[in-house]
CSV table of C-alpha atoms in Angstrom, one decimal:
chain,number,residue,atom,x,y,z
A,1,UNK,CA,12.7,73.0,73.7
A,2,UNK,CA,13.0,69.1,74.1
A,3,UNK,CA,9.8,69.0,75.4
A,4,UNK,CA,8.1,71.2,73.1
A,5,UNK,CA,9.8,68.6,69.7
A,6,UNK,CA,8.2,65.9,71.6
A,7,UNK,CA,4.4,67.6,71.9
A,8,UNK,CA,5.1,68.6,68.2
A,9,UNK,CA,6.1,64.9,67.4
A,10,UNK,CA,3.2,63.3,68.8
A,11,UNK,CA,0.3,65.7,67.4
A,12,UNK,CA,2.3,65.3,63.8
A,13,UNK,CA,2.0,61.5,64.4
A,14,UNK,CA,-1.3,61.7,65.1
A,15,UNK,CA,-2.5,64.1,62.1
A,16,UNK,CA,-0.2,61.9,60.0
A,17,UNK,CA,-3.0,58.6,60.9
A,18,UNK,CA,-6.0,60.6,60.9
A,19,UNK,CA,-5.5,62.0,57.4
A,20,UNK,CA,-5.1,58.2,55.9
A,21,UNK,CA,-8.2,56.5,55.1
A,22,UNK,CA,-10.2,57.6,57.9
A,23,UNK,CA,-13.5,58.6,58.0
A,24,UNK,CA,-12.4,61.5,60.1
A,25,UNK,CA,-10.3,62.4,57.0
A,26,UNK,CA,-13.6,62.7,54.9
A,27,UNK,CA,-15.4,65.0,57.6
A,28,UNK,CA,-12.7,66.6,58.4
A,29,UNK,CA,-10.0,66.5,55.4
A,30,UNK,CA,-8.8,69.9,55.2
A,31,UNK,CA,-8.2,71.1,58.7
A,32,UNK,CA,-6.1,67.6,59.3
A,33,UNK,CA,-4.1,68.3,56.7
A,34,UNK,CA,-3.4,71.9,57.4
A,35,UNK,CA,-2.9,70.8,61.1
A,36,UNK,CA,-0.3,68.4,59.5
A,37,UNK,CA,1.4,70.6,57.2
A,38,UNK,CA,1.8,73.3,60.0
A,39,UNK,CA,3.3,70.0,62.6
A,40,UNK,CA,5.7,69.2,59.7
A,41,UNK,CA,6.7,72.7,59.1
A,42,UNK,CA,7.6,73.1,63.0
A,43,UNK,CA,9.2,69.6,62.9
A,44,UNK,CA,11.5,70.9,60.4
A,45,UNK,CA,12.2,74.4,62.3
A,46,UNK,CA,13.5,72.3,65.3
A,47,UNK,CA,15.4,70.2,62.6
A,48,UNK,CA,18.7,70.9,60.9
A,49,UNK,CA,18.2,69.9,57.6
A,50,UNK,CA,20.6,68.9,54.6
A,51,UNK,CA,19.2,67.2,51.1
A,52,UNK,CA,21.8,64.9,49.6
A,53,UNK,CA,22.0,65.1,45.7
A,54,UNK,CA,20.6,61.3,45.6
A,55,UNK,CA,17.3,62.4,47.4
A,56,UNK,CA,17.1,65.8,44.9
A,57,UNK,CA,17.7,63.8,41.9
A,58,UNK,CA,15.2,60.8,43.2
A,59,UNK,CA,12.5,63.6,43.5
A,60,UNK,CA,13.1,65.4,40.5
A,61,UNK,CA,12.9,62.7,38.3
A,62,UNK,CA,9.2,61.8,39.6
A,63,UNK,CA,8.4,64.9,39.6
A,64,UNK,CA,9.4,65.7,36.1
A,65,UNK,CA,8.0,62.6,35.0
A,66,UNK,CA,4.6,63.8,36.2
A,67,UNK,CA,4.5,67.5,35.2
A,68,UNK,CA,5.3,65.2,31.1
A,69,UNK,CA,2.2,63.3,31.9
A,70,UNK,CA,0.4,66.2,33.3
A,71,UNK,CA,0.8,67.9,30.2
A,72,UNK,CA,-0.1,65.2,28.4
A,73,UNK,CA,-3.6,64.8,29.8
A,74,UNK,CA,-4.6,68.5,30.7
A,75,UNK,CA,-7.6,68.3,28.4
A,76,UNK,CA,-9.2,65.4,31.4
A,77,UNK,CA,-11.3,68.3,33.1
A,78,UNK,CA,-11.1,66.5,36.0
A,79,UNK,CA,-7.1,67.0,36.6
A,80,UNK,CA,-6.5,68.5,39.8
A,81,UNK,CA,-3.8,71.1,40.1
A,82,UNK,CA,-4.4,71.4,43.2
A,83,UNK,CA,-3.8,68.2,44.3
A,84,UNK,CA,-1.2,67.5,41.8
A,85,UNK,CA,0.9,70.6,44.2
A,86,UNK,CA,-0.1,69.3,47.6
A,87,UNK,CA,1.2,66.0,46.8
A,88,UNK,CA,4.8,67.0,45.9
A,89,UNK,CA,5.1,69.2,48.6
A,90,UNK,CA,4.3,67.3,51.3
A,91,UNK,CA,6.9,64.8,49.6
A,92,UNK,CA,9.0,67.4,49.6
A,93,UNK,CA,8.8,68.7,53.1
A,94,UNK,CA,9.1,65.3,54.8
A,95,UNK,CA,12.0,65.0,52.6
A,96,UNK,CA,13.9,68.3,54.3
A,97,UNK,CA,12.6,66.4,57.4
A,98,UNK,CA,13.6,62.7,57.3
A,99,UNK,CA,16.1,62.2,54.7
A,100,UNK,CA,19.2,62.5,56.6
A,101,UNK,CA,17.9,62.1,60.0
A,102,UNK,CA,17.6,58.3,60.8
A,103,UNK,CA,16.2,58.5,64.4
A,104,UNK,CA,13.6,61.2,63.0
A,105,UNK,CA,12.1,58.5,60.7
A,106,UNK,CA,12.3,55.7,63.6
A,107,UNK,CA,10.8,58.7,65.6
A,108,UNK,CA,7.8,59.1,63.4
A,109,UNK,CA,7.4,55.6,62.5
A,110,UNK,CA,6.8,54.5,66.1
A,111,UNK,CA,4.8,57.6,67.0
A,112,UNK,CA,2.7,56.7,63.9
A,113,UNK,CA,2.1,52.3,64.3
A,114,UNK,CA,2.2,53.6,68.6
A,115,UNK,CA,-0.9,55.3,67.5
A,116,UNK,CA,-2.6,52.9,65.0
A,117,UNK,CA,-1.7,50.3,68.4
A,118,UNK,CA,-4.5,52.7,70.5
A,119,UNK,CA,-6.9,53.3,68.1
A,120,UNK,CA,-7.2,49.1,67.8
A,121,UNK,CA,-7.0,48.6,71.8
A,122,UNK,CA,-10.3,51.4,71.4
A,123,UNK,CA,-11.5,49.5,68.1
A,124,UNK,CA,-11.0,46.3,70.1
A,125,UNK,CA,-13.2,47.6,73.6
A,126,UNK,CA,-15.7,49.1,71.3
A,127,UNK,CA,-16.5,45.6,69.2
A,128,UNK,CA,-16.7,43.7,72.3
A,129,UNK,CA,-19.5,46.7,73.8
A,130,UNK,CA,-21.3,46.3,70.5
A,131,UNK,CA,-21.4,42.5,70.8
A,132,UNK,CA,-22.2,42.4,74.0
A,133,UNK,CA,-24.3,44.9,74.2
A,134,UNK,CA,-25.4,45.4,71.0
A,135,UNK,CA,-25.2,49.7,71.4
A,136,UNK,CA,-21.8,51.2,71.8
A,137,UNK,CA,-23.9,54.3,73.4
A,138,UNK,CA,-21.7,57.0,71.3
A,139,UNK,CA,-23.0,59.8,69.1
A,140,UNK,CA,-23.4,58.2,65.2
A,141,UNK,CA,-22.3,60.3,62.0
A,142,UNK,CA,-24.2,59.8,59.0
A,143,UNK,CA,-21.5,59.9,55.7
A,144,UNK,CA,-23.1,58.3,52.6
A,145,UNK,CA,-25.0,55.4,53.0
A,146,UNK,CA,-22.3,54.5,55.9
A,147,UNK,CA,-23.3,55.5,59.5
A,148,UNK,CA,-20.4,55.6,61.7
A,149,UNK,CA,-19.2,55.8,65.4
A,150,UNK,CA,-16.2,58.9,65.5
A,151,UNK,CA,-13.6,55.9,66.4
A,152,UNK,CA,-15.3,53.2,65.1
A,153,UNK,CA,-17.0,51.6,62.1
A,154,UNK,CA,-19.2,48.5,61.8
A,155,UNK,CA,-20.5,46.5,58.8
A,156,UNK,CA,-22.7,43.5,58.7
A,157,UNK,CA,-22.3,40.8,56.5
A,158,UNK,CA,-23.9,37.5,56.1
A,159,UNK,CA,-21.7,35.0,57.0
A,160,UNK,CA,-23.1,30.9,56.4
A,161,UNK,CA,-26.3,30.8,58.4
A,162,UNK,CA,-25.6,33.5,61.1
A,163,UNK,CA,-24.4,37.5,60.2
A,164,UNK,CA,-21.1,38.6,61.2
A,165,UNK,CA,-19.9,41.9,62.2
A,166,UNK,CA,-16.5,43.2,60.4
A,167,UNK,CA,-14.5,45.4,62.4
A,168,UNK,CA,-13.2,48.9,60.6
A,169,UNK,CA,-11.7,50.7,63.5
A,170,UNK,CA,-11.1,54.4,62.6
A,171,UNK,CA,-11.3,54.0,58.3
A,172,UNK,CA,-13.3,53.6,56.1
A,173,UNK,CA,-13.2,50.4,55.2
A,174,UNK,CA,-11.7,46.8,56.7
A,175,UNK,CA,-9.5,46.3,54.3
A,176,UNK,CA,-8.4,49.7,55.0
A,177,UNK,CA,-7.8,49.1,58.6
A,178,UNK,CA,-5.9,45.5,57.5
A,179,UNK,CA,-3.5,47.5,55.9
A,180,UNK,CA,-2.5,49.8,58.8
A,181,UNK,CA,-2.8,46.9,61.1
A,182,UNK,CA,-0.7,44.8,59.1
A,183,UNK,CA,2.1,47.4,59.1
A,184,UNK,CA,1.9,47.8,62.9
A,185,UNK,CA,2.5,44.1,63.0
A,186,UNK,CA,5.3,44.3,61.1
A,187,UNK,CA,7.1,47.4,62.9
A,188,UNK,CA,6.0,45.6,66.7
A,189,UNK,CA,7.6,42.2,65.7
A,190,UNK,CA,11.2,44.2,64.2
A,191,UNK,CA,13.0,42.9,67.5
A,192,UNK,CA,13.1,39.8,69.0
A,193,UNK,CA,12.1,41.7,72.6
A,194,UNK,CA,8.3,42.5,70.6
A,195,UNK,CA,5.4,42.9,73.2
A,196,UNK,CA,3.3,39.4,73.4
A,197,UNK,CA,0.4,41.7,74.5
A,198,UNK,CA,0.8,44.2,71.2
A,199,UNK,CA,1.0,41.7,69.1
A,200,UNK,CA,-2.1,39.8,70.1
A,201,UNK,CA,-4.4,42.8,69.9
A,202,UNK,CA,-3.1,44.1,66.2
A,203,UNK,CA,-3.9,40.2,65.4
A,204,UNK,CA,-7.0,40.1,67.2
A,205,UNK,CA,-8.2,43.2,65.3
A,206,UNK,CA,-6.8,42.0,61.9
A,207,UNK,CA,-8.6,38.7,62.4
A,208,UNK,CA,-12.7,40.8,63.1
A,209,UNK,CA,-11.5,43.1,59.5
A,210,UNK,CA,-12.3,39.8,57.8
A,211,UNK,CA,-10.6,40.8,55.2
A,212,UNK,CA,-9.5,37.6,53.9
A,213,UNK,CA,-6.2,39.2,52.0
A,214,UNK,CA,-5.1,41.2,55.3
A,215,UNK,CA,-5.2,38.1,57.7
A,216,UNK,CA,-3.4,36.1,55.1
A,217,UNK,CA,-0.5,38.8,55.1
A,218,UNK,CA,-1.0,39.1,58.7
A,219,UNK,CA,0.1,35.7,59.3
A,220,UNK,CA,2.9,35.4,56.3
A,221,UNK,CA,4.3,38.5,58.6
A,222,UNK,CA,4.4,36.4,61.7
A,223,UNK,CA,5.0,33.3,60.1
A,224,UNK,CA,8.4,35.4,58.7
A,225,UNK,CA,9.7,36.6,61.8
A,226,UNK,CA,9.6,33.1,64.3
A,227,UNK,CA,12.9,31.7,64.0
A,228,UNK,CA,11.9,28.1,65.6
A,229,UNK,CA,10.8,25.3,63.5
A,230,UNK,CA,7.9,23.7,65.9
A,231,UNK,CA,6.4,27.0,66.6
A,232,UNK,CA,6.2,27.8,62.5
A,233,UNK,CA,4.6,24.4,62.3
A,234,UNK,CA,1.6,25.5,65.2
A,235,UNK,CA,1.3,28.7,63.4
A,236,UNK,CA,0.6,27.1,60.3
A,237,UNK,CA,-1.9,24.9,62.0
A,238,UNK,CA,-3.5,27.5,63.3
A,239,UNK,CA,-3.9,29.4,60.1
A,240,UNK,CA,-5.3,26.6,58.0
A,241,UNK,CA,-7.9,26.2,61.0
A,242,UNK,CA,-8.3,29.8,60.5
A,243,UNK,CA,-8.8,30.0,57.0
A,244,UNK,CA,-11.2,26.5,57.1
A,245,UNK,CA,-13.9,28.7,58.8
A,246,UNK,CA,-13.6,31.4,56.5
A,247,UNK,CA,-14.2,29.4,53.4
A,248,UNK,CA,-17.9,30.1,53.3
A,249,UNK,CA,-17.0,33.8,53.4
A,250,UNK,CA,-14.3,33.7,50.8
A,251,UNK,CA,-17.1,32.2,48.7
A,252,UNK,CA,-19.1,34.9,49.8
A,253,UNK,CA,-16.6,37.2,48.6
A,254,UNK,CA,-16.4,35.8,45.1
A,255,UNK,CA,-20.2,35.7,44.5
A,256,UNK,CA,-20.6,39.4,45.8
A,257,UNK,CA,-21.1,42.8,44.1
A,258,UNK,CA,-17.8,43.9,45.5
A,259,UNK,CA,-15.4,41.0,44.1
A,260,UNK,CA,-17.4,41.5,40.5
A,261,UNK,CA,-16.5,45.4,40.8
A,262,UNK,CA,-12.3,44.4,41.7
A,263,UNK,CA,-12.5,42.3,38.7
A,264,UNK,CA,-14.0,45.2,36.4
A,265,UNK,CA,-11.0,47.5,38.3
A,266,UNK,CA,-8.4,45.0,36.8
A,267,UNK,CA,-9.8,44.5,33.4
A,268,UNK,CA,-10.0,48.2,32.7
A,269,UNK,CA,-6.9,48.7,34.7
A,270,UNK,CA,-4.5,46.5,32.6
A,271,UNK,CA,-6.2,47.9,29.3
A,272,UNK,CA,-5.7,51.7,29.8
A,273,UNK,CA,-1.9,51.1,31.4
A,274,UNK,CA,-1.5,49.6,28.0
A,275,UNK,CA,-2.6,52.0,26.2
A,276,UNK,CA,-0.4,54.1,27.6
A,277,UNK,CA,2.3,52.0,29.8
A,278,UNK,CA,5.1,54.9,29.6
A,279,UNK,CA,3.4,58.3,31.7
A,280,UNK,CA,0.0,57.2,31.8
A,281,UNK,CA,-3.2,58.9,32.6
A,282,UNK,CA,-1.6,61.5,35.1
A,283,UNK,CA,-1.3,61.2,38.7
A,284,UNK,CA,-4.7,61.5,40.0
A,285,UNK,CA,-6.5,61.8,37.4
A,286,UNK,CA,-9.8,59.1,37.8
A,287,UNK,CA,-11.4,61.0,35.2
A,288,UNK,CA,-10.4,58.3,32.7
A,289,UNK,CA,-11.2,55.2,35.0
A,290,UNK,CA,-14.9,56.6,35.6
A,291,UNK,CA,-16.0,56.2,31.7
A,292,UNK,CA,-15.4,52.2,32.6
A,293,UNK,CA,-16.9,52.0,36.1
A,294,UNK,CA,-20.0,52.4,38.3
A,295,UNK,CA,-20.8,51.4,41.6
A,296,UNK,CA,-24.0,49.4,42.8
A,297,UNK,CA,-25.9,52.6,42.6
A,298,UNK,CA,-25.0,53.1,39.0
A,299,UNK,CA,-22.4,56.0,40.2
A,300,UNK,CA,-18.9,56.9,38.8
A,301,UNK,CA,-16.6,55.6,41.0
A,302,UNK,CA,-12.4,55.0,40.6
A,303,UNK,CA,-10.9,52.3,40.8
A,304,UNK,CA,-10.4,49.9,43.8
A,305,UNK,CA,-7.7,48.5,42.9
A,306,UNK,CA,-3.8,50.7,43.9
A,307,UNK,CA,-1.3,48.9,42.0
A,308,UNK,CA,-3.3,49.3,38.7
A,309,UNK,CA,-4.2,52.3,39.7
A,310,UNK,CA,-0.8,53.8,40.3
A,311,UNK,CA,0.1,51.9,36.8
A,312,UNK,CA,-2.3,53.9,34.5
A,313,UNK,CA,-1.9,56.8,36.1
A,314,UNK,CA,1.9,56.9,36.6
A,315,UNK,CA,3.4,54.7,34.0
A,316,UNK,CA,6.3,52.7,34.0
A,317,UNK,CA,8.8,54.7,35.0
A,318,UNK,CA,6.8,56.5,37.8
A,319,UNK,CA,5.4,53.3,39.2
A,320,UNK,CA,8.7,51.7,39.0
A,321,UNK,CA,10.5,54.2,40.8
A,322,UNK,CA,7.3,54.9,43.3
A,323,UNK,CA,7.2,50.9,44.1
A,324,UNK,CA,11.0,50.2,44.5
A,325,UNK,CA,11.3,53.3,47.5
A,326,UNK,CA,8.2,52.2,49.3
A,327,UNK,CA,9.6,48.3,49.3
A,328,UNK,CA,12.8,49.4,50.3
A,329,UNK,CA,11.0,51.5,53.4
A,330,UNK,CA,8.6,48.4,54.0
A,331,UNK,CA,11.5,46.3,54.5
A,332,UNK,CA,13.1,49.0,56.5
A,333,UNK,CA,10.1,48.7,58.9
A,334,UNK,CA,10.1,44.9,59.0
A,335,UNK,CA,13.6,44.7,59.3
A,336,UNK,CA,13.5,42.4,56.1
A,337,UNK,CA,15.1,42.3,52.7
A,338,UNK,CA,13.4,44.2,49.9
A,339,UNK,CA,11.7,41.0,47.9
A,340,UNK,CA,9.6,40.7,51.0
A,341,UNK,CA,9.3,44.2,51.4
A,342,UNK,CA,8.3,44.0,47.8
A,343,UNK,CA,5.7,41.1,47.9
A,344,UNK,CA,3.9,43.0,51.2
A,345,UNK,CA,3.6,46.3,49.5
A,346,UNK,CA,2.1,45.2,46.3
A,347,UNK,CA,-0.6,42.9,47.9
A,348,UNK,CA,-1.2,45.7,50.9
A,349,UNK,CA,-2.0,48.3,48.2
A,350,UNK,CA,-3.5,45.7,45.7
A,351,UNK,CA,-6.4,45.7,47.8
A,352,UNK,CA,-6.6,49.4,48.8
A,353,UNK,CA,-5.8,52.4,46.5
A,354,UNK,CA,-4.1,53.8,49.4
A,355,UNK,CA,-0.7,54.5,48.1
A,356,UNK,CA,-0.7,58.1,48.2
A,357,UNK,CA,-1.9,58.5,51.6
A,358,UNK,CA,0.7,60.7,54.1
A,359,UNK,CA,1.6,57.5,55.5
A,360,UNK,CA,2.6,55.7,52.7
A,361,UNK,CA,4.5,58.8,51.4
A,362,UNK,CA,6.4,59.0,54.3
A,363,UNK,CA,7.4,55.1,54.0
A,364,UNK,CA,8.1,56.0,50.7
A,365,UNK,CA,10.5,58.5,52.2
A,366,UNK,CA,12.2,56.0,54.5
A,367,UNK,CA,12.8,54.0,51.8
A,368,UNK,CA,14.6,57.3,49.8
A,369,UNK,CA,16.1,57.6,53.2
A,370,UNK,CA,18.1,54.1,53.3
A,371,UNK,CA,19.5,54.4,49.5
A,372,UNK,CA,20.9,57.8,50.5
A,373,UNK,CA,22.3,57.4,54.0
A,374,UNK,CA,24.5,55.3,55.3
A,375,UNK,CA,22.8,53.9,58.8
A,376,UNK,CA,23.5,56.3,61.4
């Protein structure tokens, strides 16, 4: 039976990455996630489980306060039901599971950032093929306008005077694989006895995303967690160096398509939370955001920005509520207090409107987890 949890364990953990901003999500996005809900469901069979009231009342108070703001936007054709379910299902399944089980959340935690750590150790070998080689010799998918490797993705930007090659691992986008990365980092540098080697290769991989707000966290996360004073001051050194050579790229940023489209996402953001700051838009629902926005191919497209994101279509109360759990389970994995825990959530999912993915609902649920358990 022992054995057969752990085989269970490690195919939920798996499921549980490949269903979060991957491009193997968007091929593949049903089957993963009923391979994950039927992992979850046997994880909670070989489970004894026991809700506390706090956890009950912490979910019914979302959820009520998402059926009101359902209701008040069912006319946006473009509300999905569907969805709107799956969502609070799965929130409430890996709540039967994790919520008074500490060693199941450090279970699936480390199962999930051990897996994120091998998909950058292949991300890493297959960057260095495709520079030195310039073919990584595996089969390429075609989805959109991107083509993609199945465990790897590629983009070329112009970088100065030369062309650069930003690193994307198994998701969709760089920034999406900082954010993953950058949690990784913070769960392999929890205890003092962290893994020299780990750590380099999450950096290494954070450093090709060139995403300029990923390798800035990156390094505020190590920066947080070495206790001596000279080797703060190196790091620092090292990071201004860093950030020296990526000036012409930050300018790059700022004059591109893509930094004029964030800015339209927080113009329009602010503006419709304000029109209705208390239960927003409805979870979900882009239908409103699209009437604002188009991409470079004069498309419909939702916004790129989470925080806002989560603001006009949640609300206050929602967002607030939402926000505060996944800090407290950030700063659970960090082994930090919550202000920090805070401060890296917000700019992690200011940059990618990832905050709904199954990972981040399952930090969300170790966040629940520590207000209504004592530590086991």
């Amino acid at each position: 039976m022992r054995k057969l949890i752990e085989i269970n364990r490690i195919f939920l953990t798996l499921f549980f990455v490949l269903s979060s901003g991957t491009f193997i999500s968007i091929l593949y996005g049903p089957a993963i996630n009923a391979f994950l809900a039927i992992f979850i469901g046997l994880a909670i069979y070989f489970t004894k489980v026991k809700l506390t009231l706090e956890s009950i009342c912490v979910f019914s108070l979302l959820f009520i306060v998402s059926i009101i703001s359902f209701l008040l936007n069912i006319s946006f054709e473009s509300l999905s039901l569907l969805t709107f379910i799956v969502f609070f299902l799965k929130f409430l399944l890996l709540m039967f599971l994790c919520i008074n089980d500490q060693h199941q959340v450090y279970l699936l935690l480390d199962g999930i950032f051990k897996w994120v750590f091998y998909f950058s150790c292949i991300s890493i070998s297959l960057y260095l093929i495709k520079i030195i080689f310039g073919n990584v010799y595996l089969p390429i998918y075609e989805i959109g306008e991107v083509k993609t490797y199945l465990f790897n993705t590629f983009y070329g930007v112009d970088f100065s005077t030369a062309s650069i090659v930003r690193n994307s691992g198994i998701y969709y986008e760089p920034g999406v694989f900082g954010v993953f990365l950058c949690m990784a980092l913070l769960w392999a540098l929890r205890t003092s006895s962290y893994s020299i080697f780990k750590v380099s290769v999450i950096l290494l991989n954070l450093l090709l995303t060139f995403s300029p707000v990923s390798i800035f966290l990156g390094g505020l996360i190590v920066f947080s967690a070495i206790k001596k004073k000279y080797a703060r001051v190196i790091l620092l050194i090292i990071i201004i160096i860093i950030f020296s050579f990526l000036v012409d790229f930050l300018f790059l940023k700022l004059n591109s398509q893509s930094f004029s489209l964030r800015a339209n996402d927080l113009a329009y953001g602010w503006k419709l939370f304000l029109n209705q700051p208390i239960f927003g838009y409805s979870i979900f629902n882009e239908a409103i955001a699209i009437q604002y926005n188009t991409d470079t191919n004069g498309l419909a497209r939702g916004s790129s920005n989470g925080i806002l994101s989560m603001l006009y279509q949640t609300g206050a109360i929602f967002f607030s509520i939402y926000l505060y759990i996944l800090a407290k389970g950030v700063s659970h994995i960090g082994n930090n207090n919550i202000w920090i825990g805070g401060l890296i959530v917000i700019l992690l999912i200011s940059q990618q409107p990832i905050h709904f993915s199954n990972v981040f609902i399952l930090i969300a649920i170790t966040g629940l987890s520590q207000l209504c358990l004592k530590k086991q």
